[in-house]
């Protein structure tokens, strides 16, 4: 056996090897050039006739060629026949076929020479050749041939070829007859085969597929219907001949019936499961589908519109005082960023109320002692701005915007072009012709010559487009120079001067400086030989003379007449300057008008005028470790940073505009249009709070105010928010923020992975639990079916036994279940046909699962669910049962009952009396309980469900069922109990994921909305919000005139002008040139959807924001959401989680009992009478408040009036009585509650929260009598407050209530005299960083006292290094001026003026120590105020001492400008910047 297997294996190996060789030969033949006609052809190949190489390949795949010589010969015949067919017929492919055949024969000859003969001799049979030969034979003149064919034909008989031709014609006609086309069968072939009986079998072929008739071909093309299968005739069965056959046939039929029954049950179960799954799988669907369904099923408009959806419900918090509604989005964004990136910023987060309080902080208007800490911005604002500035400035991305204001426009000669041009120019070539020998021969004081040469050195470093700077240097030198040739030369150099192109002047000045320095080296302290110096001067004069001879006389020339007219020009200089200035103004206006029409050449905005902060800042970008970024300078640094950011945003906006216009093939905009767009850019780039209208203050004006040295507190609340908004936007784009987000993303990936694993585990457990419940229900159903079957059979046996008396009743009762099942064959068959646990359908199983869950929820074996209408019958039955029990005691002597019996009797009587006396109150209580149950089911939270079930139990909506020993309950209570089990299960899952969710939330990426409703209104919840508020963001409804504001909903219907902000978009840049009106309108509508969903507004549109904090508000949001929608289902689940997480507590902030006694027992006789009247009123109303335990929603008029009368006469009441005059009731009033954070540790720190009065009640207070008097109880009113912060419940007495109402009105109106001295934001200290210094000193870090101390510290650091620069030290010498100054700065520096005086003293001391100014330095011709007011001159101001010399200032003008800025400053920040500038210049 093993030898046989090995032989077969060896044979198989040889066959595979032979097949590989054949395949190789076939592949080489396939790849021959021009082999396409032989690869495939339209002839159908068969086993005997191979027409193409593809057929040979199929034979190789099918293993047709046998192993050995026979297989090779057959392969050679087939592959040679492919070519011999063309060679023998002499077709147009015969030549190529002969060449290919020869090459194939060479390949076959390598295998065996005999194969060549097989390949060249075989030719396949071709029916088309037979047809052509037949036609040739018919037309041939050879009579023998004609006779030979006629001999073989009978009368009327056709040949096979004729039959094939006729069949093809018939097929074409039939296809056309049934509706087809003749061309459909053009590729078909026909073959007629003669049978043994002499008939012909005609078949049609197409691509190796055979059709036996024309009908089959038509069916293939679906032109005729398919043939129906023939009906099978039922065979008649014979009747059984005897009883045995009949019984056998009956058993067969019974088995068949059982099979059919089970199959039917299985099919019904599958159908039922499918229907149930289809109903459940319909939802959730897209919310847009629900909107369409509501429009179709209901009236013309859906019941819930965008104006009455859940997002439009009136919120608990619509805004804050001083914060406009359109600023709420930016307020939340900035607050969320500062809290989310708190670790990256090293800034402790604060709650939203404290953040708003810090933004809207204003110093108190009081006549008392000056408190420096209250007249500076809160510490939190200083810490926040410093954290943002440090994050931005130390970030690499700040290089893109810090230097943006130094960029210049390319409309003239840009900076880069000027630099390149300056580098390429040879300054040794003169541009003005002058007698240089005469210039040197003119006598002039060497000191004056050195002075005007030094003044002209500024031109060397100036750029060609800084014309004002160059002209100013020439004017200063011209005022000093005494050489008339030089004076004439300088005036001639200004002939071609232009503000934006002063290259001619620069070349002329630099040439003069270089030549004079070369000719007179003795001016700069060099010790040179006089003879050598004169020789060098003569050489230079000769070189210059040669250059002057080469110059054209038509150019600029300084002649002797220019020297004579010099004095006259000097005398008329002022008048000429005025005329020239007027003419220049006219020319500049004309030039500006012409420039406005020219096309722009660059996206760089026009260079802004340097602000005062820019003059005081160092030339380089400040670094974080420098002393310039501190608690004094942050407002002005923030203003300078915002100005730079705005300039950068303008350039980016210009680049976008240019790219859009270039992409659309539009012409570049003109300079005038570009300037208009830059002016409106701040109204287009930012959000609503920044992009207000043109006539209002915008963020650019606020930043300029800070850059000019104004106080930060002079800005409004909105302006402060705008400054923060711009800084936060830049922080979002910083690399540091990206690194934090990227790191959090990587860490979040692991947390999300763990959370997904936990969710999968929870889902797996839920599936397993559901599977267990399903299997348990199926087992219970199967047991019930078996139990019913046993009971049924037992009853049948009893009935049968009554007729036959075969067994006794005892025997039947003692029969076991197995005995009954095995009683007879019918019982066995019926038992076998009982439903198995898996045969029950889904609906039956669900009913049983619910029943089991009910039993587990109520902890009872049987639960009877009834309707609310059946409770009355239950009460009557209970009364009858109790009365029946009571009748059992009628014939019994009471004295014989004993203690226990008497108690039972009293209890029965009391229960009967209570049931009979409380039907009305109980029915009302039950209605309220049912309503609570429905709301709790809608909410789905554990807390609300437990409270509702507790109320339902007290209202007797469930009880013990005496008849069954189980429990009865109302259907609503049953549903609530089951929902409670589900909610507890969900809560367990949430608690299990709580740590993972907290870990994931720490790895923040971005704040995402918790969901959207059907109208795509977004709902937000911020992680930093301790109160778990939900903010709703929805768009206003525009242009709906007939819409009414529904009660309980916000008015979202607005006119377009009421909610739009900022400048409109320039939409012409977006439209394709030459587009149609329809496409233009469609595209604009699409692009405008960025601003509003209707697409009809081309600018920013306000979004409505409202905050929901209370439990009632959150329930109201979730109540109107539809679970069938995918978006609203997810949103509803997140709202339920928010409700579960919100810890709503009750806080009692009433005064102590002693305080209440004092307020109730002190006062005049009138107060005593009023108190007695009030007590009588309280006694009358006692039955209305459930013994003082429940709160009422009305009826506090008398208590409020009494409280107001008492407080009005109290001296401790600080609020005006007009705030509470006319108040009838406090219910619904808004309050601002003051709460001490920690009375024990920090009693001066309080929190202020707004809320609403929702109810009141009477609170009993014990009053101990004196001596033997009996203790009495006195009542006082207590009001219930629901705070906006988390819906916390607070209880206030009358005095606290009135103060809270007055406090809220003052706070709401932004009263200047109202100030919360103990607010928590005023005591903020940053524990994550020390941007303002130590925590103990943070509140005083911006005061003049601390600036004085800083000045002393910096002076001590620098004085050691500069005290030896001069011999005449009048500062630290024996005069004692330094010690007096130090003592003054340490002890008496309490106001700004003292610090300012100290700074001037320090500057003068250091100025003298560094040597002062040389006597040759000319005094400035223009005052410091005029220099700063002149925009062109302000560009030339340089306060930084760039050159390394011992002088504190570059020029006298620089010092005067600095002193003027310091004298006019009104903030410690500017003085701190000036102090830093002084020390930088000293170093």
PDB file of C-alpha atoms in Angstrom, residues 633-728:
ATOM      1  CA  UNK A 633       3.960  97.362  34.117  1.00  0.00           C
ATOM      2  CA  UNK A 634       1.529  94.612  33.099  1.00  0.00           C
ATOM      3  CA  UNK A 635      -1.341  96.929  31.977  1.00  0.00           C
ATOM      4  CA  UNK A 636       0.920  98.832  29.577  1.00  0.00           C
ATOM      5  CA  UNK A 637       2.692  95.706  28.340  1.00  0.00           C
ATOM      6  CA  UNK A 638      -0.705  94.153  27.719  1.00  0.00           C
ATOM      7  CA  UNK A 639      -1.727  97.222  25.704  1.00  0.00           C
ATOM      8  CA  UNK A 640       1.489  97.136  23.663  1.00  0.00           C
ATOM      9  CA  UNK A 641       1.080  93.394  23.016  1.00  0.00           C
ATOM     10  CA  UNK A 642      -2.516  93.827  21.897  1.00  0.00           C
ATOM     11  CA  UNK A 643      -1.492  96.618  19.497  1.00  0.00           C
ATOM     12  CA  UNK A 644       1.112  94.325  17.964  1.00  0.00           C
ATOM     13  CA  UNK A 645      -1.325  91.422  17.728  1.00  0.00           C
ATOM     14  CA  UNK A 646      -3.906  93.600  16.004  1.00  0.00           C
ATOM     15  CA  UNK A 647      -1.304  94.782  13.526  1.00  0.00           C
ATOM     16  CA  UNK A 648      -0.363  91.164  12.833  1.00  0.00           C
ATOM     17  CA  UNK A 649      -4.017  90.184  12.345  1.00  0.00           C
ATOM     18  CA  UNK A 650      -4.449  93.056   9.890  1.00  0.00           C
ATOM     19  CA  UNK A 651      -1.596  91.728   7.802  1.00  0.00           C
ATOM     20  CA  UNK A 652      -2.998  88.186   7.841  1.00  0.00           C
ATOM     21  CA  UNK A 653      -6.390  89.548   6.814  1.00  0.00           C
ATOM     22  CA  UNK A 654      -4.775  91.487   3.972  1.00  0.00           C
ATOM     23  CA  UNK A 655      -2.989  88.352   2.787  1.00  0.00           C
ATOM     24  CA  UNK A 656      -6.272  86.458   2.730  1.00  0.00           C
ATOM     25  CA  UNK A 657      -7.934  89.250   0.765  1.00  0.00           C
ATOM     26  CA  UNK A 658      -5.103  89.317  -1.760  1.00  0.00           C
ATOM     27  CA  UNK A 659      -5.145  85.545  -2.196  1.00  0.00           C
ATOM     28  CA  UNK A 660      -8.896  85.530  -2.741  1.00  0.00           C
ATOM     29  CA  UNK A 661      -8.728  88.264  -5.338  1.00  0.00           C
ATOM     30  CA  UNK A 662      -5.738  86.666  -7.029  1.00  0.00           C
ATOM     31  CA  UNK A 663      -7.488  83.293  -7.104  1.00  0.00           C
ATOM     32  CA  UNK A 664     -10.589  84.826  -8.685  1.00  0.00           C
ATOM     33  CA  UNK A 665      -8.530  86.727 -11.232  1.00  0.00           C
ATOM     34  CA  UNK A 666      -9.623  90.103  -9.842  1.00  0.00           C
ATOM     35  CA  UNK A 667      -7.527  93.243 -10.047  1.00  0.00           C
ATOM     36  CA  UNK A 668      -5.639  94.186  -6.856  1.00  0.00           C
ATOM     37  CA  UNK A 669      -7.427  96.632  -4.627  1.00  0.00           C
ATOM     38  CA  UNK A 670      -6.304 100.231  -4.414  1.00  0.00           C
ATOM     39  CA  UNK A 671      -4.533 101.738  -1.435  1.00  0.00           C
ATOM     40  CA  UNK A 672      -7.615 103.666  -0.332  1.00  0.00           C
ATOM     41  CA  UNK A 673      -9.753 100.539  -0.225  1.00  0.00           C
ATOM     42  CA  UNK A 674      -6.996  98.677   1.621  1.00  0.00           C
ATOM     43  CA  UNK A 675      -6.879 101.398   4.274  1.00  0.00           C
ATOM     44  CA  UNK A 676     -10.652 101.206   4.714  1.00  0.00           C
ATOM     45  CA  UNK A 677     -10.465  97.459   5.188  1.00  0.00           C
ATOM     46  CA  UNK A 678      -7.643  97.765   7.680  1.00  0.00           C
ATOM     47  CA  UNK A 679      -9.687 100.284   9.622  1.00  0.00           C
ATOM     48  CA  UNK A 680     -12.588  97.834   9.787  1.00  0.00           C
ATOM     49  CA  UNK A 681     -10.415  94.776  10.386  1.00  0.00           C
ATOM     50  CA  UNK A 682     -10.893  94.825  14.147  1.00  0.00           C
ATOM     51  CA  UNK A 683     -14.629  94.715  13.515  1.00  0.00           C
ATOM     52  CA  UNK A 684     -14.273  91.622  11.318  1.00  0.00           C
ATOM     53  CA  UNK A 685     -11.544  89.457  12.822  1.00  0.00           C
ATOM     54  CA  UNK A 686     -12.785  88.951  16.357  1.00  0.00           C
ATOM     55  CA  UNK A 687     -16.040  87.910  18.007  1.00  0.00           C
ATOM     56  CA  UNK A 688     -19.036  89.897  19.126  1.00  0.00           C
ATOM     57  CA  UNK A 689     -17.493  91.566  22.163  1.00  0.00           C
ATOM     58  CA  UNK A 690     -14.692  92.976  20.014  1.00  0.00           C
ATOM     59  CA  UNK A 691     -16.596  93.677  16.810  1.00  0.00           C
ATOM     60  CA  UNK A 692     -19.165  96.186  17.998  1.00  0.00           C
ATOM     61  CA  UNK A 693     -20.185  99.133  15.888  1.00  0.00           C
ATOM     62  CA  UNK A 694     -17.805 101.713  14.442  1.00  0.00           C
ATOM     63  CA  UNK A 695     -18.872 104.505  16.763  1.00  0.00           C
ATOM     64  CA  UNK A 696     -18.275 102.542  19.931  1.00  0.00           C
ATOM     65  CA  UNK A 697     -14.946 101.969  21.597  1.00  0.00           C
ATOM     66  CA  UNK A 698     -13.209  98.901  20.194  1.00  0.00           C
ATOM     67  CA  UNK A 699     -10.295  96.836  21.370  1.00  0.00           C
ATOM     68  CA  UNK A 700      -7.766  98.913  19.428  1.00  0.00           C
ATOM     69  CA  UNK A 701      -8.764 102.086  21.275  1.00  0.00           C
ATOM     70  CA  UNK A 702      -8.617 100.291  24.616  1.00  0.00           C
ATOM     71  CA  UNK A 703      -5.107  99.026  23.838  1.00  0.00           C
ATOM     72  CA  UNK A 704      -3.993 102.505  22.776  1.00  0.00           C
ATOM     73  CA  UNK A 705      -5.300 103.924  26.050  1.00  0.00           C
ATOM     74  CA  UNK A 706      -3.080 101.555  28.009  1.00  0.00           C
ATOM     75  CA  UNK A 707      -0.153 102.255  25.681  1.00  0.00           C
ATOM     76  CA  UNK A 708      -0.514 105.999  26.310  1.00  0.00           C
ATOM     77  CA  UNK A 709      -0.180 105.473  30.039  1.00  0.00           C
ATOM     78  CA  UNK A 710      -3.777 105.611  31.215  1.00  0.00           C
ATOM     79  CA  UNK A 711      -4.851 103.637  34.242  1.00  0.00           C
ATOM     80  CA  UNK A 712      -6.262 100.164  33.767  1.00  0.00           C
ATOM     81  CA  UNK A 713      -9.245 100.864  35.994  1.00  0.00           C
ATOM     82  CA  UNK A 714     -10.303 103.663  33.639  1.00  0.00           C
ATOM     83  CA  UNK A 715     -11.279 100.985  31.120  1.00  0.00           C
ATOM     84  CA  UNK A 716     -14.796  99.656  31.129  1.00  0.00           C
ATOM     85  CA  UNK A 717     -15.672  96.063  31.879  1.00  0.00           C
ATOM     86  CA  UNK A 718     -16.114  95.243  28.209  1.00  0.00           C
ATOM     87  CA  UNK A 719     -12.768  96.800  27.292  1.00  0.00           C
ATOM     88  CA  UNK A 720     -11.022  94.717  29.958  1.00  0.00           C
ATOM     89  CA  UNK A 721     -12.670  91.613  28.572  1.00  0.00           C
ATOM     90  CA  UNK A 722     -11.584  92.552  25.048  1.00  0.00           C
ATOM     91  CA  UNK A 723      -7.949  92.903  26.100  1.00  0.00           C
ATOM     92  CA  UNK A 724      -8.059  89.462  27.728  1.00  0.00           C
ATOM     93  CA  UNK A 725      -9.826  88.012  24.703  1.00  0.00           C
ATOM     94  CA  UNK A 726      -7.060  89.087  22.307  1.00  0.00           C
ATOM     95  CA  UNK A 727      -4.352  87.733  24.619  1.00  0.00           C
ATOM     96  CA  UNK A 728      -6.174  84.426  25.037  1.00  0.00           C
TER      97      UNK A 728
END
